[in-house]
């Protein structure tokens, strides 16, 4: 199977469509790693998101978690619902962005990178032992992916 030859008009239309999609993508994405973005990867972006290449905006993830759990992530509180939401936020920020632990601490309202690391480990332990926690975290991951995929269309 060979590649299908495109007319110059078809090629120009594909380029325009790619530019439109990339503009929508830039609105939702915080960073695009151009070193790994070869021609094949650009074509894949037309159909889906590759989290290995894209880094989502941290503020949009924090907003999602605050709305999902109806809490303020940055508030100083040890209430279980706030702590859990904060841990989920840290997990999502680590998974979907390229932030350092210190930067994740700033977005999630924790004191420093060590607190962030502890929160991430604690959530991982909960996910391994409690099926309900694992389901909630996976639903959050799916919601974020669905939202950003939908925004690319």
Coordinates of N, CA, C and O in Angstrom, one line a residue:
X1 N 0.8 -1.2 0.0 CA 0.0 0.0 0.0 C 0.9 1.2 0.0 O 1.7 1.4 0.9
X2 N 0.7 2.1 -1.0 CA 1.5 3.3 -1.0 C 0.6 4.5 -0.6 O -0.6 4.4 -0.4
X3 N 1.3 5.6 -0.4 CA 0.6 6.8 0.0 C -0.2 7.4 -1.2 O 0.2 7.3 -2.3
X4 N -1.3 7.9 -0.8 CA -2.2 8.5 -1.9 C -1.7 9.9 -2.2 O -1.4 10.7 -1.3
X5 N -1.5 10.2 -3.5 CA -1.1 11.5 -3.9 C -2.2 12.5 -3.7 O -3.3 12.3 -4.1
X6 N -1.8 13.6 -3.1 CA -2.8 14.7 -2.9 C -2.6 15.8 -3.9 O -1.4 16.1 -4.3
X7 N -3.6 16.4 -4.3 CA -3.5 17.6 -5.2 C -3.0 18.8 -4.3 O -3.1 18.8 -3.1
X8 N -2.5 19.8 -4.9 CA -2.0 21.0 -4.1 C -3.1 21.6 -3.3 O -2.9 22.0 -2.2
X9 N -4.3 21.6 -3.8 CA -5.5 22.2 -3.1 C -5.8 21.3 -1.9 O -6.0 21.8 -0.8
X10 N -5.8 20.0 -2.0 CA -6.0 19.1 -0.9 C -4.9 19.2 0.2 O -5.2 19.2 1.4
X11 N -3.7 19.3 -0.3 CA -2.6 19.5 0.6 C -2.7 20.8 1.4 O -2.5 20.9 2.6
X12 N -3.1 21.9 0.7 CA -3.3 23.2 1.4 C -4.4 23.1 2.4 O -4.3 23.7 3.5
X13 N -5.5 22.4 2.1 CA -6.6 22.3 3.0 C -6.2 21.5 4.2 O -6.6 21.8 5.3
X14 N -5.4 20.4 4.0 CA -4.9 19.7 5.2 C -4.1 20.5 6.1 O -4.1 20.4 7.3
X15 N -3.2 21.4 5.5 CA -2.4 22.2 6.3 C -3.2 23.2 7.1 O -3.0 23.5 8.2
X16 N -4.2 23.8 6.4 CA -5.1 24.8 7.1 C -5.8 24.1 8.3 O -6.0 24.7 9.4
X17 N -6.3 22.9 8.1 CA -7.0 22.1 9.1 C -6.1 21.8 10.3 O -6.4 21.9 11.4
X18 N -4.8 21.5 9.9 CA -3.8 21.2 11.0 C -3.6 22.5 11.8 O -3.5 22.4 13.0
X19 N -3.5 23.6 11.1 CA -3.2 24.8 11.8 C -4.4 25.2 12.7 O -4.2 25.6 13.9
X20 N -5.6 25.0 12.3 CA -6.8 25.2 13.1 C -6.8 24.3 14.4 O -7.0 24.8 15.5
X21 N -6.5 23.0 14.2 CA -6.4 22.1 15.3 C -5.3 22.5 16.2 O -5.5 22.4 17.5
X22 N -4.2 22.9 15.7 CA -3.1 23.2 16.6 C -3.4 24.5 17.4 O -3.0 24.6 18.6
X23 N -4.1 25.5 16.8 CA -4.5 26.7 17.5 C -5.4 26.3 18.7 O -5.3 26.8 19.8
X24 N -6.4 25.4 18.4 CA -7.3 24.9 19.5 C -6.5 24.2 20.5 O -6.8 24.3 21.7
X25 N -5.5 23.4 20.1 CA -4.7 22.7 21.0 C -3.9 23.6 21.9 O -3.8 23.4 23.1
X26 N -3.3 24.6 21.3 CA -2.5 25.6 22.1 C -3.3 26.3 23.2 O -2.8 26.5 24.2
X27 N -4.6 26.5 22.9 CA -5.5 27.1 23.9 C -5.6 26.2 25.1 O -5.8 26.7 26.2
X28 N -5.6 24.9 24.9 CA -5.9 24.0 26.0 C -4.6 23.4 26.6 O -4.6 22.9 27.7
X29 N -3.5 23.5 25.9 CA -2.3 22.8 26.3 C -1.3 23.9 26.8 O -1.1 24.9 26.2
X30 N -0.6 23.6 27.8 CA 0.4 24.5 28.3 C 1.7 24.4 27.6 O 2.4 25.4 27.5
X31 N 2.1 23.3 27.0 CA 3.4 23.2 26.4 C 3.4 22.1 25.4 O 2.7 21.1 25.5
X32 N 4.0 22.3 24.3 CA 4.2 21.3 23.2 C 5.7 21.0 23.0 O 6.4 22.0 22.8
X33 N 6.1 19.8 23.2 CA 7.5 19.5 23.0 C 7.8 19.3 21.6 O 7.5 18.2 21.0
X34 N 8.4 20.3 20.9 CA 8.6 20.2 19.5 C 9.7 19.3 19.1 O 9.8 18.9 17.9
X35 N 10.6 18.9 20.0 CA 11.6 18.0 19.7 C 11.1 16.6 19.3 O 11.7 16.0 18.4
X36 N 10.1 16.2 20.0 CA 9.5 14.9 19.7 C 8.3 14.9 18.7 O 7.7 13.9 18.4
X37 N 8.1 16.1 18.2 CA 6.9 16.3 17.3 C 7.3 16.2 15.9 O 7.4 17.2 15.2
X38 N 7.6 15.0 15.4 CA 7.9 14.8 14.0 C 6.7 14.8 13.1 O 5.6 15.0 13.7
X39 N 6.8 14.7 11.9 CA 5.6 14.7 11.0 C 4.6 13.6 11.3 O 3.4 13.9 11.4
X40 N 5.1 12.4 11.6 CA 4.1 11.4 12.0 C 3.3 11.7 13.3 O 2.2 11.4 13.3
X41 N 4.0 12.4 14.2 CA 3.3 12.7 15.5 C 2.3 13.8 15.2 O 1.2 13.8 15.7
X42 N 2.6 14.8 14.3 CA 1.6 15.8 13.9 C 0.4 15.2 13.4 O -0.8 15.6 13.6
X43 N 0.5 14.1 12.5 CA -0.6 13.5 12.0 C -1.4 12.7 13.0 O -2.7 12.7 13.0
X44 N -0.8 12.2 14.1 CA -1.5 11.5 15.1 C -2.3 12.5 16.0 O -3.4 12.2 16.5
X45 N -1.8 13.7 16.1 CA -2.5 14.7 16.9 C -3.9 15.0 16.2 O -4.8 15.4 16.9
X46 N -3.9 14.9 14.9 CA -5.2 15.1 14.3 C -6.3 14.2 14.8 O -7.5 14.6 14.9
X47 N -6.0 13.0 15.3 CA -7.0 12.1 15.7 C -7.1 12.0 17.3 O -8.1 11.7 17.8
X48 N -6.0 12.2 18.0 CA -6.0 12.0 19.4 C -4.9 12.7 20.1 O -4.0 13.2 19.5
X49 N -5.0 12.7 21.4 CA -4.0 13.4 22.2 C -2.9 12.3 22.6 O -3.3 11.2 22.9
X50 N -1.7 12.7 22.6 CA -0.6 11.9 23.1 C -0.1 12.6 24.3 O 0.6 13.6 24.2
X51 N -0.3 12.1 25.5 CA 0.1 12.8 26.7 C 1.6 12.9 26.8 O 2.2 13.7 27.4
X52 N 2.3 12.0 26.2 CA 3.7 12.0 26.2 C 4.3 13.2 25.5 O 5.4 13.7 25.8
X53 N 3.5 13.8 24.6 CA 4.0 15.0 23.9 C 3.4 16.3 24.4 O 4.0 17.3 24.4
X54 N 2.2 16.2 25.0 CA 1.5 17.4 25.4 C 1.5 17.5 26.9 O 1.5 16.5 27.7
X55 N 1.5 18.7 27.4 CA 1.5 19.0 28.8 C 0.3 19.9 29.0 O 0.3 21.0 28.5
X56 N -0.7 19.5 29.8 CA -1.9 20.3 30.0 C -1.7 21.4 31.0 O -0.8 21.4 31.8
X57 N -2.5 22.4 30.9 CA -2.3 23.6 31.8 C -2.7 23.2 33.2 O -3.8 22.7 33.5
X58 N -1.8 23.5 34.2 CA -2.0 23.1 35.5 C -3.3 23.8 36.1 O -4.0 23.1 36.9
X59 N -3.5 25.0 35.8 CA -4.7 25.7 36.4 C -6.0 25.0 36.0 O -6.9 25.0 36.8
X60 N -6.0 24.5 34.8 CA -7.3 23.8 34.4 C -7.5 22.5 35.1 O -8.6 22.1 35.4
X61 N -6.4 21.8 35.5 CA -6.5 20.6 36.3 C -7.0 21.0 37.7 O -7.8 20.3 38.2
X62 N -6.4 22.0 38.3 CA -6.8 22.4 39.6 C -8.3 22.8 39.6 O -9.0 22.4 40.5
X63 N -8.7 23.6 38.6 CA -10.1 24.0 38.5 C -11.0 22.7 38.4 O -12.1 22.7 39.1
X64 N -10.6 21.8 37.6 CA -11.4 20.6 37.5 C -11.6 19.9 38.8 O -12.7 19.5 39.2
X65 N -10.5 19.7 39.6 CA -10.5 19.0 40.9 C -11.4 19.8 41.9 O -12.2 19.2 42.6
X66 N -11.2 21.1 41.9 CA -12.0 21.9 42.8 C -13.5 21.8 42.5 O -14.3 21.7 43.5
X67 N -13.9 21.8 41.2 CA -15.3 21.6 40.9 C -15.8 20.2 41.2 O -16.9 20.0 41.6
X68 N -15.0 19.2 40.9 CA -15.4 17.8 41.0 C -15.6 17.4 42.5 O -16.6 16.8 42.8
X69 N -14.8 17.9 43.4 CA -14.9 17.6 44.8 C -15.5 18.7 45.6 O -15.6 18.6 46.8
X70 N -15.8 19.8 45.0 CA -16.4 21.0 45.7 C -15.6 21.4 46.9 O -16.2 21.5 48.0
X71 N -14.3 21.6 46.7 CA -13.4 22.1 47.7 C -12.5 23.2 47.1 O -12.4 23.3 45.9
X72 N -11.8 23.9 48.0 CA -10.8 24.8 47.6 C -9.5 24.1 47.9 O -9.2 23.9 49.1
X73 N -8.7 23.8 46.9 CA -7.5 23.0 47.1 C -6.5 23.7 47.9 O -5.8 23.1 48.8
X74 N -6.3 25.0 47.8 CA -5.3 25.8 48.5 C -5.6 26.1 49.9 O -4.7 26.6 50.6
X75 N -6.8 25.8 50.4 CA -7.1 26.1 51.8 C -6.3 25.2 52.8 O -6.0 24.1 52.5
X76 N -5.9 25.8 53.9 CA -5.2 25.1 54.9 C -6.2 24.3 55.7 O -7.0 24.8 56.6
X77 N -6.4 23.0 55.4 CA -7.3 22.2 56.1 C -6.9 20.7 56.1 O -6.2 20.3 55.2
X78 N -7.2 20.0 57.2 CA -6.9 18.6 57.3 C -8.1 17.8 57.2 O -8.1 16.6 57.5
X79 N -9.2 18.4 56.8 CA -10.4 17.6 56.6 C -10.2 16.5 55.5 O -9.5 16.8 54.5
X80 N -10.8 15.4 55.7 CA -10.5 14.2 54.9 C -10.9 14.5 53.4 O -10.1 14.2 52.5
X81 N -12.0 15.2 53.2 CA -12.4 15.5 51.8 C -11.5 16.4 51.1 O -11.2 16.3 49.9
X82 N -10.9 17.4 51.8 CA -10.0 18.4 51.2 C -8.7 17.7 51.0 O -8.1 17.9 49.9
X83 N -8.2 16.9 51.9 CA -6.9 16.2 51.8 C -7.0 15.3 50.6 O -6.0 15.2 49.8
X84 N -8.1 14.5 50.5 CA -8.2 13.6 49.4 C -8.2 14.3 48.0 O -7.5 13.9 47.1
X85 N -9.0 15.4 47.9 CA -9.0 16.2 46.7 C -7.6 16.7 46.4 O -7.2 16.7 45.2
X86 N -6.9 17.2 47.4 CA -5.6 17.7 47.2 C -4.6 16.6 46.6 O -3.8 16.9 45.7
X87 N -4.7 15.4 47.2 CA -3.9 14.3 46.7 C -4.3 13.9 45.3 O -3.4 13.7 44.5
X88 N -5.5 13.9 44.9 CA -5.9 13.6 43.6 C -5.4 14.7 42.6 O -4.9 14.4 41.5
X89 N -5.5 16.0 43.1 CA -4.9 17.1 42.3 C -3.4 16.9 42.0 O -3.0 17.0 40.9
X90 N -2.7 16.5 43.1 CA -1.3 16.3 42.9 C -1.0 15.2 41.9 O -0.1 15.3 41.1
X91 N -1.8 14.1 42.0 CA -1.6 12.9 41.1 C -1.9 13.4 39.7 O -1.1 13.0 38.8
X92 N -3.0 14.1 39.4 CA -3.3 14.5 38.1 C -2.2 15.5 37.5 O -1.9 15.4 36.4
X93 N -1.7 16.4 38.4 CA -0.7 17.3 37.9 C 0.6 16.6 37.6 O 1.2 16.9 36.6
X94 N 0.9 15.6 38.4 CA 2.1 14.8 38.1 C 1.9 14.0 36.8 O 2.9 13.9 36.0
X95 N 0.7 13.5 36.6 CA 0.5 12.6 35.4 C 0.4 13.4 34.1 O 0.9 13.0 33.1
X96 N -0.3 14.6 34.1 CA -0.6 15.3 32.9 C 0.2 16.5 32.7 O -0.1 17.3 31.7
X97 N 1.2 16.8 33.5 CA 2.0 18.0 33.3 C 3.5 17.6 33.5 O 3.8 16.5 33.9
X98 N 4.3 18.5 33.2 CA 5.8 18.3 33.4 C 6.3 19.1 34.6 O 7.5 19.5 34.6
X99 N 5.5 19.4 35.5 CA 5.9 20.2 36.7 C 6.8 19.4 37.6 O 6.6 18.2 37.8
X100 N 7.6 20.1 38.3 CA 8.5 19.5 39.3 C 7.6 19.3 40.6 O 6.5 19.9 40.7
X101 N 8.1 18.6 41.5 CA 7.3 18.4 42.8 C 7.1 19.7 43.5 O 6.1 19.9 44.1
X102 N 8.1 20.6 43.4 CA 8.0 21.9 44.1 C 6.9 22.7 43.4 O 6.1 23.4 44.1
X103 N 6.8 22.7 42.1 CA 5.7 23.4 41.4 C 4.4 22.8 41.6 O 3.4 23.5 41.8
X104 N 4.3 21.4 41.7 CA 3.0 20.8 42.1 C 2.6 21.2 43.5 O 1.4 21.5 43.7
X105 N 3.5 21.3 44.4 CA 3.2 21.8 45.7 C 2.6 23.2 45.7 O 1.6 23.5 46.4
X106 N 3.1 24.1 44.9 CA 2.6 25.4 44.8 C 1.1 25.4 44.2 O 0.3 26.1 44.7
X107 N 0.9 24.6 43.2 CA -0.5 24.6 42.6 C -1.5 23.9 43.5 O -2.6 24.2 43.6
X108 N -1.0 22.9 44.3 CA -1.9 22.1 45.1 C -2.1 22.7 46.6 O -2.8 22.1 47.4
X109 N -1.3 23.7 46.9 CA -1.5 24.3 48.2 C -0.8 23.6 49.3 O -1.1 23.8 50.5
X110 N 0.2 22.8 49.0 CA 1.0 22.1 50.1 C 2.2 22.9 50.4 O 2.6 23.8 49.6
X111 N 2.9 22.6 51.4 CA 4.0 23.4 51.9 C 5.3 23.2 51.1 O 6.0 24.2 50.8
X112 N 5.6 22.0 50.7 CA 6.8 21.8 49.9 C 6.8 20.5 49.1 O 5.8 19.8 49.1
X113 N 7.9 20.2 48.4 CA 8.0 19.0 47.6 C 7.9 17.7 48.4 O 7.4 16.7 47.9
X114 N 8.4 17.8 49.6 CA 8.3 16.5 50.5 C 6.9 16.2 50.8 O 6.5 15.0 50.8
X115 N 6.1 17.2 51.1 CA 4.7 17.0 51.4 C 4.0 16.5 50.2 O 3.1 15.6 50.3
X116 N 4.3 17.0 49.0 CA 3.7 16.5 47.8 C 4.1 15.1 47.5 O 3.2 14.3 47.2
X117 N 5.3 14.7 47.7 CA 5.8 13.3 47.5 C 5.0 12.4 48.5 O 4.6 11.3 48.1
X118 N 4.9 12.8 49.7 CA 4.1 12.0 50.7 C 2.7 11.8 50.3 O 2.1 10.7 50.3
X119 N 2.1 12.9 49.8 CA 0.7 12.8 49.4 C 0.5 11.9 48.2 O -0.5 11.1 48.1
X120 N 1.4 12.0 47.2 CA 1.4 11.1 46.1 C 1.5 9.6 46.5 O 0.8 8.7 46.0
X121 N 2.5 9.4 47.4 CA 2.7 8.0 47.9 C 1.4 7.5 48.6 O 1.0 6.3 48.4
X122 N 0.9 8.3 49.4 CA -0.3 8.0 50.2 C -1.5 7.6 49.3 O -2.2 6.6 49.5
X123 N -1.7 8.4 48.3 CA -2.8 8.2 47.3 C -2.5 6.9 46.6 O -3.5 6.1 46.4
X124 N -1.3 6.6 46.2 CA -1.0 5.4 45.5 C -1.3 4.2 46.4 O -1.8 3.2 45.9
X125 N -1.0 4.3 47.7 CA -1.3 3.2 48.6 C -2.8 3.0 48.7 O -3.2 1.8 48.7
X126 N -3.5 4.1 48.8 CA -5.0 4.0 48.9 C -5.5 3.3 47.6 O -6.5 2.5 47.7
X127 N -5.0 3.7 46.5 CA -5.5 3.1 45.2 C -5.2 1.6 45.1 O -6.0 0.9 44.5
X128 N -4.1 1.2 45.7 CA -3.8 -0.2 45.7 C -4.6 -1.1 46.7 O -4.8 -2.2 46.5
X129 N -5.1 -0.4 47.8 CA -5.8 -1.2 48.8 C -7.3 -0.9 48.7 O -8.1 -1.8 49.2
X130 N -7.8 0.2 48.2 CA -9.2 0.5 48.2 C -9.7 0.7 46.7 O -9.3 1.6 46.0
X131 N -10.5 -0.2 46.3 CA -11.0 -0.2 44.9 C -11.8 1.1 44.6 O -11.7 1.6 43.5
X132 N -12.6 1.5 45.6 CA -13.4 2.8 45.4 C -12.5 4.0 45.1 O -12.8 4.8 44.2
X133 N -11.4 4.1 45.8 CA -10.4 5.2 45.5 C -9.8 5.1 44.1 O -9.8 6.1 43.4
X134 N -9.5 3.9 43.8 CA -8.9 3.7 42.4 C -9.9 4.1 41.3 O -9.5 4.7 40.4
X135 N -11.2 3.7 41.5 CA -12.2 4.1 40.6 C -12.4 5.6 40.5 O -12.5 6.1 39.4
X136 N -12.4 6.3 41.6 CA -12.6 7.7 41.6 C -11.4 8.4 40.8 O -11.7 9.3 40.0
X137 N -10.2 8.0 41.1 CA -9.0 8.6 40.5 C -9.0 8.3 39.0 O -8.8 9.2 38.2
X138 N -9.4 7.1 38.6 CA -9.4 6.7 37.2 C -10.5 7.5 36.5 O -10.4 7.9 35.3
X139 N -11.7 7.8 37.1 CA -12.7 8.6 36.5 C -12.2 10.0 36.3 O -12.5 10.6 35.3
X140 N -11.5 10.5 37.2 CA -10.9 11.9 37.1 C -10.0 11.9 35.9 O -10.0 12.9 35.1
X141 N -9.1 10.9 35.8 CA -8.2 10.9 34.6 C -9.0 10.8 33.3 O -8.7 11.5 32.4
X142 N -10.0 10.0 33.3 CA -10.8 9.8 32.1 C -11.5 11.1 31.7 O -11.6 11.5 30.6
X143 N -12.1 11.8 32.8 CA -12.8 13.1 32.5 C -11.9 14.1 31.9 O -12.2 14.8 31.0
X144 N -10.7 14.2 32.4 CA -9.7 15.2 31.9 C -9.4 14.8 30.4 O -9.4 15.7 29.5
X145 N -9.1 13.5 30.1 CA -8.8 13.1 28.8 C -9.9 13.4 27.8 O -9.8 13.9 26.7
X146 N -11.2 13.1 28.3 CA -12.3 13.3 27.4 C -12.5 14.8 27.1 O -12.8 15.2 26.0
X147 N -12.4 15.6 28.2 CA -12.6 17.0 28.0 C -11.6 17.6 27.0 O -11.9 18.3 26.1
X148 N -10.3 17.2 27.1 CA -9.3 17.8 26.2 C -9.4 17.2 24.8 O -9.1 17.9 23.8
X149 N -9.8 15.9 24.7 CA -10.0 15.3 23.3 C -11.1 16.0 22.6 O -11.1 16.3 21.5
X150 N -12.2 16.3 23.4 CA -13.4 16.9 22.8 C -13.1 18.3 22.4 O -13.5 18.8 21.3
X151 N -12.2 19.0 23.1 CA -11.9 20.4 22.7 C -11.0 20.5 21.5 O -10.9 21.5 20.9
X152 N -10.4 19.3 21.1 CA -9.6 19.3 19.8 C -10.4 19.2 18.6 O -10.0 19.4 17.5
X153 N -11.6 18.7 18.7 CA -12.5 18.4 17.5 C -13.1 19.7 17.0 O -13.2 20.7 17.5

